[in-house]
Short mmCIF file of N, CA and C in Angstrom, two decimals:
data_model
loop_
_atom_site.label_atom_id
_atom_site.label_comp_id
_atom_site.label_asym_id
_atom_site.label_seq_id
_atom_site.Cartn_x
_atom_site.Cartn_y
_atom_site.Cartn_z
N ASN E 1 15.44 -16.14 46.28
CA ASN E 1 15.71 -17.34 45.58
C ASN E 1 17.25 -17.87 45.08
N ILE E 2 18.18 -17.32 45.36
CA ILE E 2 19.52 -17.49 45.07
C ILE E 2 20.03 -18.58 46.36
N PHE E 3 19.43 -18.16 47.79
CA PHE E 3 19.24 -19.20 48.83
C PHE E 3 18.88 -20.36 48.73
N SER E 4 17.60 -20.52 47.65
CA SER E 4 16.70 -21.81 47.55
C SER E 4 17.45 -22.52 46.57
N LEU E 5 18.08 -21.81 45.72
CA LEU E 5 19.12 -22.59 44.83
C LEU E 5 20.36 -22.88 45.40
N ASN E 6 21.10 -22.40 45.79
CA ASN E 6 22.40 -22.86 46.20
C ASN E 6 22.61 -23.06 48.31
N GLY E 7 21.55 -22.89 48.74
CA GLY E 7 21.58 -23.17 49.86
C GLY E 7 21.62 -21.95 51.20
N TYR E 8 21.70 -22.15 52.08
CA TYR E 8 21.68 -21.11 52.95
C TYR E 8 23.09 -20.54 53.69
N PRO E 9 23.12 -19.06 53.78
CA PRO E 9 24.76 -19.41 54.32
C PRO E 9 25.18 -19.93 55.59
N SER E 10 26.22 -20.26 55.42
CA SER E 10 26.79 -20.98 57.01
C SER E 10 28.50 -20.87 56.81
N GLU E 11 28.62 -21.47 57.45
CA GLU E 11 30.49 -21.95 58.08
C GLU E 11 31.13 -22.77 56.69
N THR E 12 29.90 -23.62 56.07
CA THR E 12 30.17 -24.61 54.65
C THR E 12 30.06 -23.64 53.42
N ASN E 13 29.00 -23.02 54.15
CA ASN E 13 28.12 -22.53 52.59
C ASN E 13 28.64 -20.79 52.16
N PRO E 14 29.87 -20.26 52.51
CA PRO E 14 29.89 -18.87 52.30
C PRO E 14 29.28 -18.08 50.82
N TYR E 15 29.26 -16.87 51.39
CA TYR E 15 28.61 -16.17 49.95
C TYR E 15 29.64 -14.80 50.01
N CYS E 16 29.71 -14.75 49.08
CA CYS E 16 29.69 -13.43 48.79
C CYS E 16 29.19 -12.51 47.35
N PHE E 17 28.60 -11.50 48.33
CA PHE E 17 27.69 -10.48 47.04
C PHE E 17 28.40 -9.03 46.60
N ASN E 18 28.19 -8.95 45.59
CA ASN E 18 29.24 -8.34 44.96
C ASN E 18 28.36 -6.77 44.29
N GLY E 19 27.56 -5.97 44.90
CA GLY E 19 27.10 -4.70 44.81
C GLY E 19 26.18 -4.93 44.32
N ASP E 20 25.26 -3.42 44.17
CA ASP E 20 23.84 -3.23 43.60
C ASP E 20 23.04 -3.93 44.15
N PHE E 21 22.62 -3.52 45.55
CA PHE E 21 21.69 -4.08 46.30
C PHE E 21 20.79 -3.63 46.14
N VAL E 22 20.64 -2.31 46.16
CA VAL E 22 19.44 -1.73 45.61
C VAL E 22 18.79 -1.28 44.59
N ASP E 23 17.76 -0.14 44.61
CA ASP E 23 17.65 0.20 42.62
C ASP E 23 17.22 -0.94 41.92
N ARG E 24 16.78 -2.33 42.25
CA ARG E 24 16.53 -3.11 41.25
C ARG E 24 15.17 -3.30 41.73
N GLY E 25 14.25 -2.69 42.43
CA GLY E 25 12.81 -2.85 42.21
C GLY E 25 12.03 -2.05 43.60
N SER E 26 11.12 -2.83 44.26
CA SER E 26 10.29 -1.92 45.16
C SER E 26 10.88 -3.20 46.36
N PHE E 27 11.82 -3.68 46.35
CA PHE E 27 12.08 -4.38 47.85
C PHE E 27 13.61 -4.35 48.14
N GLY E 28 13.98 -3.31 47.86
CA GLY E 28 15.25 -2.88 48.38
C GLY E 28 15.64 -2.98 49.66
N ILE E 29 14.76 -2.29 50.56
CA ILE E 29 15.31 -2.81 52.21
C ILE E 29 15.26 -3.90 52.37
N GLU E 30 14.20 -5.06 51.88
CA GLU E 30 14.02 -6.01 52.54
C GLU E 30 15.02 -6.74 52.06
N VAL E 31 15.95 -6.42 51.18
CA VAL E 31 16.90 -7.25 50.22
C VAL E 31 18.11 -6.63 51.35
N MET E 32 18.55 -5.09 51.50
CA MET E 32 19.67 -5.00 52.38
C MET E 32 19.56 -5.58 53.38
N MET E 33 18.06 -5.52 54.33
CA MET E 33 17.82 -5.94 55.69
C MET E 33 18.27 -7.31 55.88
N THR E 34 18.06 -8.12 54.47
CA THR E 34 18.52 -9.97 54.62
C THR E 34 19.64 -10.26 54.74
N LEU E 35 20.36 -9.32 53.88
CA LEU E 35 21.94 -9.36 53.71
C LEU E 35 22.35 -8.90 54.77
N PHE E 36 21.75 -7.96 55.51
CA PHE E 36 22.79 -7.30 56.79
C PHE E 36 22.74 -8.79 57.58
N ALA E 37 21.60 -9.24 57.64
CA ALA E 37 21.00 -9.80 58.90
C ALA E 37 22.11 -11.35 58.71
N TRP E 38 22.25 -11.72 57.67
CA TRP E 38 23.29 -12.60 57.08
C TRP E 38 24.53 -12.58 57.67
N LYS E 39 25.14 -11.15 57.35
CA LYS E 39 26.15 -10.88 57.48
C LYS E 39 26.41 -10.48 59.36
N ALA E 40 25.79 -10.59 59.87
CA ALA E 40 25.49 -10.48 61.39
C ALA E 40 25.58 -12.15 62.03
N CYS E 41 24.91 -12.73 61.33
CA CYS E 41 25.09 -14.20 61.66
C CYS E 41 26.33 -15.28 61.51
N TYR E 42 27.13 -14.63 59.86
CA TYR E 42 28.23 -15.14 59.42
C TYR E 42 29.29 -14.21 59.05
N PRO E 43 29.64 -13.65 59.83
CA PRO E 43 30.41 -12.35 59.45
C PRO E 43 31.87 -12.86 58.93
N LYS E 44 32.19 -13.90 59.24
CA LYS E 44 33.63 -14.62 58.40
C LYS E 44 33.11 -15.69 57.38
N HIS E 45 32.05 -15.73 56.80
CA HIS E 45 31.67 -16.27 56.07
C HIS E 45 30.55 -15.89 54.90
N PHE E 46 30.03 -14.42 55.20
CA PHE E 46 29.16 -14.20 54.45
C PHE E 46 30.15 -12.78 53.98
N PHE E 47 30.07 -11.97 52.74
CA PHE E 47 30.73 -10.81 52.42
C PHE E 47 29.72 -10.02 51.41
N LEU E 48 30.26 -8.67 51.54
CA LEU E 48 28.92 -7.72 50.71
C LEU E 48 29.98 -6.69 50.49
N THR E 49 30.31 -6.89 48.71
CA THR E 49 31.44 -5.49 48.19
C THR E 49 30.32 -4.36 48.08
N ARG E 50 30.54 -3.12 47.94
CA ARG E 50 29.63 -2.01 47.43
C ARG E 50 29.52 -1.81 46.09
N GLY E 51 28.81 -1.66 45.57
CA GLY E 51 28.21 -1.67 44.03
C GLY E 51 28.39 0.09 43.58
N ASN E 52 28.11 0.80 42.81
CA ASN E 52 28.01 1.79 42.44
C ASN E 52 26.27 2.20 43.14
N HIS E 53 25.49 1.59 43.30
CA HIS E 53 24.40 1.60 43.17
C HIS E 53 24.39 1.75 44.94
N GLU E 54 25.05 1.94 45.48
CA GLU E 54 25.29 1.70 46.95
C GLU E 54 25.86 3.52 47.45
N ALA E 55 24.85 4.09 46.53
CA ALA E 55 25.93 5.47 46.59
C ALA E 55 24.88 6.46 46.80
N LEU E 56 24.76 7.32 47.36
CA LEU E 56 23.74 8.75 47.27
C LEU E 56 22.99 9.06 45.59
N SER E 57 23.94 9.50 45.01
CA SER E 57 23.64 9.85 43.71
C SER E 57 22.35 8.90 43.00
N LEU E 58 23.50 7.52 42.82
CA LEU E 58 21.84 7.09 42.25
C LEU E 58 21.30 6.51 43.11
N ASN E 59 21.26 6.49 44.40
CA ASN E 59 19.81 6.32 44.91
C ASN E 59 18.71 7.22 45.18
N ARG E 60 18.99 8.38 44.65
CA ARG E 60 18.12 9.38 44.39
C ARG E 60 17.36 9.10 42.89
N VAL E 61 18.42 8.50 42.06
CA VAL E 61 17.72 8.45 40.67
C VAL E 61 17.23 7.48 40.24
N TYR E 62 17.43 6.31 40.91
CA TYR E 62 16.69 5.05 40.58
C TYR E 62 15.94 4.61 41.46
N GLY E 63 15.60 5.45 42.54
CA GLY E 63 14.36 5.29 43.42
C GLY E 63 14.81 4.27 44.63
N PHE E 64 15.79 3.87 45.19
CA PHE E 64 15.97 3.43 46.65
C PHE E 64 15.59 4.63 47.88
N GLU E 65 15.84 6.00 47.16
CA GLU E 65 15.40 6.56 48.63
C GLU E 65 14.14 7.18 48.37
N SER E 66 13.49 7.16 47.65
CA SER E 66 11.72 6.91 47.14
C SER E 66 11.14 5.83 47.88
N GLU E 67 11.88 4.61 48.01
CA GLU E 67 11.35 3.81 48.68
C GLU E 67 11.38 4.05 49.91
N VAL E 68 12.55 4.12 50.50
CA VAL E 68 12.73 4.18 52.12
C VAL E 68 11.78 5.08 52.61
N LYS E 69 11.91 6.24 51.92
CA LYS E 69 10.99 7.55 52.20
C LYS E 69 9.21 7.00 52.34
N HIS E 70 9.28 6.52 51.88
CA HIS E 70 7.67 5.97 51.48
C HIS E 70 6.84 5.00 52.67
N LYS E 71 8.06 4.12 53.04
CA LYS E 71 8.28 2.93 53.47
C LYS E 71 8.47 3.38 55.36
N TYR E 72 9.34 4.45 55.22
CA TYR E 72 9.76 4.60 56.64
C TYR E 72 10.10 6.05 56.45
N ASP E 73 11.33 6.89 56.53
CA ASP E 73 11.41 7.97 56.27
C ASP E 73 12.74 8.73 56.27
N ILE E 74 13.14 9.83 55.98
CA ILE E 74 14.29 10.17 55.74
C ILE E 74 15.58 10.07 56.61
N LYS E 75 15.17 9.45 57.78
CA LYS E 75 16.47 9.49 58.41
C LYS E 75 16.47 7.93 58.40
N THR E 76 15.55 7.12 57.94
CA THR E 76 16.15 5.68 57.93
C THR E 76 16.97 5.70 56.42
N PHE E 77 16.54 6.41 55.83
CA PHE E 77 17.48 6.74 54.23
C PHE E 77 18.60 6.96 54.67
N ASN E 78 18.69 8.20 55.36
CA ASN E 78 20.59 8.69 56.04
C ASN E 78 21.53 7.55 56.81
N LEU E 79 20.53 6.62 57.00
CA LEU E 79 21.33 5.27 57.83
C LEU E 79 21.63 4.81 57.05
N PHE E 80 20.83 4.42 55.93
CA PHE E 80 21.07 3.38 54.88
C PHE E 80 22.65 3.96 54.17
N THR E 81 22.41 5.09 54.06
CA THR E 81 23.36 5.61 53.14
C THR E 81 24.93 5.79 53.65
N SER E 82 24.66 6.02 55.28
CA SER E 82 25.88 5.90 56.01
C SER E 82 26.82 4.70 55.96
N THR E 83 25.47 3.27 56.26
CA THR E 83 26.06 2.02 56.14
C THR E 83 26.60 1.79 55.07
N PHE E 84 26.07 2.57 53.71
CA PHE E 84 26.86 2.06 52.48
C PHE E 84 27.97 2.50 52.60
N CYS E 85 28.37 3.74 52.81
CA CYS E 85 29.78 4.22 53.33
C CYS E 85 31.06 3.19 53.86
N TYR E 86 30.35 2.35 54.83
CA TYR E 86 31.37 1.44 55.18
C TYR E 86 31.45 -0.15 54.83
N LEU E 87 30.60 -0.54 53.59
CA LEU E 87 30.72 -1.37 52.76
C LEU E 87 32.17 -1.51 52.44
N PRO E 88 33.13 -2.68 52.31
CA PRO E 88 34.23 -2.48 51.55
C PRO E 88 34.19 -2.23 49.86
N ILE E 89 35.03 -2.06 49.60
CA ILE E 89 35.11 -1.67 48.18
C ILE E 89 35.63 -2.89 46.89
N ALA E 90 36.16 -3.45 47.94
CA ALA E 90 36.84 -5.05 47.21
C ALA E 90 36.91 -6.10 48.33
N HIS E 91 37.25 -7.18 47.65
CA HIS E 91 37.62 -8.70 48.39
C HIS E 91 38.75 -9.13 47.63
N CYS E 92 40.00 -9.92 48.17
CA CYS E 92 40.65 -10.97 47.80
C CYS E 92 40.31 -12.10 48.01
N LEU E 93 39.95 -13.21 46.98
CA LEU E 93 39.32 -14.54 47.81
C LEU E 93 41.03 -15.17 47.71
N ASN E 94 40.99 -16.21 48.92
CA ASN E 94 42.40 -17.01 48.93
C ASN E 94 43.61 -16.47 48.07
N LYS E 95 43.80 -15.14 48.30
CA LYS E 95 45.11 -14.40 47.86
C LYS E 95 44.92 -14.57 46.17
N LYS E 96 44.15 -15.00 45.64
CA LYS E 96 44.11 -15.32 44.33
C LYS E 96 43.34 -14.37 43.14
N ILE E 97 42.12 -13.97 43.80
CA ILE E 97 40.87 -13.50 42.84
C ILE E 97 40.37 -12.06 43.30
N LEU E 98 40.16 -10.93 42.82
CA LEU E 98 40.07 -9.93 42.94
C LEU E 98 39.02 -9.47 42.90
N ILE E 99 37.82 -9.10 43.64
CA ILE E 99 36.83 -8.55 43.49
C ILE E 99 36.40 -7.26 43.55
N VAL E 100 36.05 -6.92 43.20
CA VAL E 100 35.61 -5.27 42.42
C VAL E 100 34.19 -4.71 41.78
N HIS E 101 33.29 -4.54 42.03
CA HIS E 101 32.11 -4.42 41.58
C HIS E 101 32.47 -3.75 39.85
N GLY E 102 33.20 -3.08 39.98
CA GLY E 102 33.34 -2.60 38.49
C GLY E 102 34.23 -2.88 38.05
N GLY E 103 35.21 -2.33 37.39
CA GLY E 103 35.84 -2.71 36.21
C GLY E 103 37.43 -2.31 36.44
N LEU E 104 38.23 -2.17 34.78
CA LEU E 104 39.35 -2.00 34.87
C LEU E 104 40.08 -0.40 35.47
N PHE E 105 40.88 -0.56 35.46
CA PHE E 105 41.73 1.06 36.08
C PHE E 105 42.06 1.71 34.95
N SER E 106 41.85 2.54 35.06
CA SER E 106 42.21 3.50 33.82
C SER E 106 44.12 3.78 33.61
N LYS E 107 44.82 3.35 34.97
CA LYS E 107 45.89 3.46 34.69
C LYS E 107 46.77 1.94 35.02
N ASP E 108 47.85 1.84 34.75
CA ASP E 108 48.90 0.33 35.12
C ASP E 108 49.21 0.40 36.43
N GLY E 109 49.10 -0.73 36.82
CA GLY E 109 50.37 -1.12 38.18
C GLY E 109 49.39 -0.60 39.67
N VAL E 110 47.92 -0.28 39.46
CA VAL E 110 47.41 -0.13 40.40
C VAL E 110 47.22 -1.64 41.58
N LYS E 111 47.98 -1.85 42.82
CA LYS E 111 48.12 -2.66 43.76
C LYS E 111 46.78 -3.07 44.85
N LEU E 112 46.78 -4.12 45.54
CA LEU E 112 45.90 -4.54 46.31
C LEU E 112 46.23 -2.93 47.46
N GLU E 113 47.49 -2.44 47.59
CA GLU E 113 47.58 -1.84 48.96
C GLU E 113 47.06 -0.44 48.24
N ASP E 114 47.27 -0.17 47.30
CA ASP E 114 46.71 1.31 46.45
C ASP E 114 44.90 1.49 47.00
N ILE E 115 44.45 -0.47 46.92
CA ILE E 115 42.82 -0.06 46.90
C ILE E 115 42.94 -0.11 48.46
N ALA E 116 43.61 -0.95 49.38
CA ALA E 116 43.46 -0.65 50.82
C ALA E 116 43.49 0.61 51.21
N LYS E 117 44.16 1.28 50.49
CA LYS E 117 44.30 2.80 51.24
C LYS E 117 43.14 3.84 50.46
N VAL E 118 42.28 3.45 49.88
CA VAL E 118 41.59 4.59 49.74
C VAL E 118 40.51 4.82 50.78
N ASP E 119 40.45 6.05 50.75
CA ASP E 119 39.15 6.12 52.39
C ASP E 119 37.52 6.02 51.65
N ARG E 120 37.26 4.91 51.84
CA ARG E 120 35.90 4.73 51.27
C ARG E 120 34.65 5.12 52.11
N VAL E 121 35.36 5.30 53.35
CA VAL E 121 33.96 6.15 54.09
C VAL E 121 33.40 7.41 53.60
N ARG E 122 32.77 7.43 52.49
CA ARG E 122 32.11 8.52 52.14
C ARG E 122 31.51 8.07 50.60
N GLU E 123 30.87 9.36 50.05
CA GLU E 123 30.21 9.16 48.51
C GLU E 123 31.47 8.65 47.71
N PRO E 124 31.21 7.99 46.78
CA PRO E 124 32.24 7.81 45.47
C PRO E 124 32.72 9.42 44.75
N PRO E 125 33.63 9.41 44.58
CA PRO E 125 34.36 10.56 44.14
C PRO E 125 34.42 10.44 42.18
N GLU E 126 34.70 11.32 41.51
CA GLU E 126 33.75 11.09 39.87
C GLU E 126 35.01 10.72 39.67
N GLU E 127 36.02 10.32 39.98
CA GLU E 127 37.78 9.55 39.15
C GLU E 127 38.61 9.11 40.31
N GLY E 128 39.37 8.42 40.13
CA GLY E 128 40.09 7.85 41.14
C GLY E 128 39.96 6.31 41.38
N ILE E 129 41.07 5.77 42.06
CA ILE E 129 40.70 4.32 42.13
C ILE E 129 39.44 3.79 43.15
N MET E 130 38.69 4.58 43.54
CA MET E 130 37.08 3.60 44.00
C MET E 130 36.30 4.15 42.79
N CYS E 131 36.10 5.00 42.41
CA CYS E 131 35.36 5.25 41.24
C CYS E 131 35.53 4.12 40.69
N GLU E 132 36.58 3.87 40.09
CA GLU E 132 37.14 2.42 39.37
C GLU E 132 36.64 1.08 39.82
N VAL E 133 36.45 1.17 41.18
CA VAL E 133 36.26 -0.39 41.51
C VAL E 133 34.63 -0.19 41.54
N LEU E 134 34.00 0.85 41.84
CA LEU E 134 32.86 0.58 42.09
C LEU E 134 32.24 1.00 40.19
N TRP E 135 32.31 1.57 39.43
CA TRP E 135 32.13 1.70 38.06
C TRP E 135 33.18 1.79 37.48
N SER E 136 33.06 1.09 36.62
CA SER E 136 33.40 1.00 35.28
C SER E 136 32.96 0.36 33.81
N ASP E 137 31.83 1.13 33.33
CA ASP E 137 30.78 0.35 32.52
C ASP E 137 31.69 0.38 30.86
N PRO E 138 31.54 -0.49 30.23
CA PRO E 138 31.84 -1.16 29.16
C PRO E 138 31.51 0.27 27.69
N MET E 139 32.69 0.38 26.90
CA MET E 139 32.49 1.69 26.40
C MET E 139 32.98 1.11 24.84
N ASP E 140 32.38 1.83 23.78
CA ASP E 140 32.94 1.59 22.13
C ASP E 140 34.00 2.17 21.94
N ASP E 141 34.73 3.12 22.80
CA ASP E 141 36.18 3.12 22.17
C ASP E 141 37.29 1.92 22.60
N ASN E 142 38.13 2.07 21.39
CA ASN E 142 39.21 1.15 22.06
C ASN E 142 39.86 1.53 23.54
N GLY E 143 40.17 0.78 23.89
CA GLY E 143 41.01 0.49 25.25
C GLY E 143 41.41 -0.36 25.69
N ARG E 144 40.93 -0.04 26.96
CA ARG E 144 40.79 -1.16 28.40
C ARG E 144 39.42 -1.90 28.05
#
C-alpha cells in the first residue's frame, strides 16, 4: 500500500523502514520477503532498521513463529531469526537525523560511536544501548 501511495523504491525514491515488519498480521513472511527483495535491488537506496519485533521472544508471543511454521517449517523460522540479528539497529540520515526504532536512552551522553560499538548480531538484551534503541515504550512516570 505504501508503494501505491509514494511510488516504488528507486535511486531517486529511497525508503527507510523503521522496524516491526512482522507480528502485524498473517502476512509477515510476505512483507519481509518483499522488503528483502527491494533491499537487494536498491542496496544504497532502501534501508531497514531492526525493531523490537525482529526478536525471537516477541516472534514467539505475537505470532510470527506460528505463521512461519504453519506456512513453512522451523528451519525457515530460524533463518528469519538469524537474519533479523544482522539488521542495523540505527541509521544516521544526512549526518543530522538519528533513526532508531525505540526511544530515549536511560543515560545522557550516548554518541553514534557508542551505538556503532554495539554487538547487534544477537538477540536483544534486557538493558543497555541495544535494548533502548529497539524498545523504549512511554511510561506514566516522570523522566525521559
